[in-house]
C-alpha cells in the first residue's frame, strides 16, 4: 500500500472521529434517560444517575455498536431500515451478554423479561437515529 494512500485513510478517519464521539455521547445520554423512564423511576432523572448510566452505556455502545457503525459508514444511508434491523440484532446480543456478565446467570430467563426487549429496542433505535443524524450524512456530500 502506498504511503499517500495511508495518509488519505488516516485523514478520512480523523475527519469522522468527532462524529463517532458525538453519536456515542448523544446516544448514551438519550438511552440513559430512556432506561430511567422505562424502569419507571422518575426520581432518578437527575444529573448524577444519568451520568452514571451514560458511562456504562457509552462503554457498551463502544464495544458493540461502533464496529457495526464503522462498517455501515462505508456505504452511508440515512435512516436505513436494514441498518436498524442489524442494530436491533446486535442490541439483543449485546444486552444478553451484558446481563450474563452482570448477573452471572447463564439461564435463559433474561429472554422472558419484557424489559430485555424494551431496552434492546430502545438502545437500537436511539443509536440508529443518532447514527443517521451524525454519521450517515456523507451520502448527501457526494
Coordinates of C-alpha atoms in Angstrom, one line a residue:
X1 CA 0.0 0.0 0.0
X2 CA 1.3 3.4 -0.9
X3 CA 2.2 6.0 1.7
X4 CA -0.1 8.6 0.2
X5 CA -3.0 6.0 0.5
X6 CA -2.3 5.5 4.2
X7 CA -2.3 9.2 4.8
X8 CA -5.6 9.5 2.9
X9 CA -7.2 6.8 5.1
X10 CA -5.8 8.5 8.3
X11 CA -7.3 11.8 7.1
X12 CA -10.7 10.2 6.5
X13 CA -10.7 8.5 9.9
X14 CA -9.7 11.7 11.7
X15 CA -12.5 13.6 9.9
X16 CA -15.1 11.1 11.2
X17 CA -13.9 10.6 14.8
X18 CA -15.7 13.7 16.2
X19 CA -18.9 12.4 14.6
X20 CA -18.5 9.0 16.2
X21 CA -17.9 10.7 19.6
X22 CA -21.0 12.9 19.2
X23 CA -23.1 9.9 18.2
X24 CA -21.8 7.9 21.2
X25 CA -22.3 10.7 23.6
X26 CA -25.8 11.7 22.5
X27 CA -26.9 8.0 22.2
X28 CA -25.6 7.2 25.7
X29 CA -27.3 10.2 27.3
X30 CA -30.6 9.5 25.4
X31 CA -30.6 5.8 26.2
X32 CA -29.8 6.6 29.9
X33 CA -32.9 8.8 30.1
X34 CA -34.9 6.2 28.2
X35 CA -33.8 3.5 30.7
X36 CA -34.8 5.6 33.7
X37 CA -38.2 6.2 32.0
X38 CA -38.6 2.5 31.1
X39 CA -37.9 1.4 34.7
X40 CA -40.4 4.0 35.9
X41 CA -38.1 5.8 38.3
X42 CA -38.7 9.5 37.6
X43 CA -36.9 10.4 40.8
X44 CA -33.7 9.2 39.1
X45 CA -34.0 11.8 36.4
X46 CA -31.1 13.8 37.9
X47 CA -27.7 14.6 36.6
X48 CA -25.8 12.0 38.7
X49 CA -27.8 8.9 37.8
X50 CA -27.9 9.9 34.2
X51 CA -24.1 10.4 34.2
X52 CA -23.5 7.0 35.8
X53 CA -25.8 5.2 33.4
X54 CA -24.4 7.1 30.5
X55 CA -20.9 6.0 31.3
X56 CA -21.8 2.3 31.2
X57 CA -24.0 2.7 28.2
X58 CA -21.1 4.5 26.5
X59 CA -18.8 1.6 27.1
X60 CA -21.4 -0.9 25.8
X61 CA -22.1 1.1 22.7
X62 CA -18.3 1.5 22.1
X63 CA -17.8 -2.3 22.3
X64 CA -20.8 -3.4 20.3
X65 CA -22.3 -0.6 18.2
X66 CA -19.3 1.3 16.9
X67 CA -17.7 -1.6 15.0
X68 CA -21.0 -2.1 13.2
X69 CA -21.4 1.6 12.7
X70 CA -17.9 1.8 11.2
X71 CA -18.8 -1.0 8.8
X72 CA -22.1 0.8 7.8
X73 CA -20.3 4.1 7.3
X74 CA -18.5 2.6 4.3
X75 CA -21.8 2.8 2.4
X76 CA -23.7 5.6 4.2
X77 CA -27.5 5.5 4.1
X78 CA -29.6 7.8 6.3
X79 CA -32.4 6.1 8.3
X80 CA -31.9 2.7 6.5
X81 CA -34.3 0.1 7.7
X82 CA -31.8 -2.6 7.1
X83 CA -29.3 -0.8 9.3
X84 CA -31.9 -0.6 12.0
X85 CA -32.5 -4.4 11.8
X86 CA -28.8 -5.1 12.3
X87 CA -28.7 -2.6 15.2
X88 CA -31.6 -4.4 16.8
X89 CA -30.0 -7.8 16.3
X90 CA -26.7 -6.6 17.8
X91 CA -28.6 -4.9 20.6
X92 CA -30.3 -8.2 21.6
X93 CA -26.9 -10.0 21.6
X94 CA -25.1 -7.2 23.5
X95 CA -27.8 -6.9 26.2
X96 CA -27.8 -10.6 26.6
X97 CA -24.0 -10.7 27.1
X98 CA -24.1 -7.7 29.5
X99 CA -26.9 -9.4 31.5
X100 CA -24.9 -12.6 31.8
X101 CA -21.8 -10.7 32.9
X102 CA -23.6 -8.6 35.5
X103 CA -25.8 -11.3 37.0
X104 CA -23.6 -14.4 36.3
X105 CA -26.9 -16.1 35.4
X106 CA -26.5 -18.4 32.5
X107 CA -30.1 -19.4 32.3
X108 CA -32.3 -18.1 29.5
X109 CA -34.6 -16.2 32.0
X110 CA -33.5 -12.9 30.5
X111 CA -35.2 -13.5 27.2
X112 CA -38.5 -14.0 29.1
X113 CA -38.3 -10.5 30.6
X114 CA -40.2 -7.7 28.8
X115 CA -37.6 -5.2 29.9
X116 CA -35.0 -7.1 27.9
X117 CA -36.9 -6.4 24.7
X118 CA -37.8 -2.8 25.7
X119 CA -34.2 -2.0 26.5
X120 CA -32.9 -3.7 23.4
X121 CA -35.3 -2.0 21.0
X122 CA -34.8 1.4 22.7
X123 CA -31.0 1.0 22.6
X124 CA -31.0 0.1 18.9
X125 CA -33.5 2.8 17.8
X126 CA -31.8 5.6 19.7
X127 CA -28.3 4.7 18.4
X128 CA -29.7 4.3 14.8
X129 CA -31.3 7.7 15.0
X130 CA -28.1 9.5 16.2
X131 CA -26.0 7.5 13.7
X132 CA -28.2 8.7 10.9
X133 CA -28.1 12.3 12.1
X134 CA -24.3 12.5 12.6
X135 CA -22.5 9.8 10.5
X136 CA -24.7 8.8 7.7
X137 CA -24.9 12.4 6.4
X138 CA -22.0 11.8 4.0
X139 CA -24.4 10.4 1.4
X140 CA -25.5 13.9 0.6
X141 CA -22.0 15.2 0.3
X142 CA -21.1 13.1 -2.8

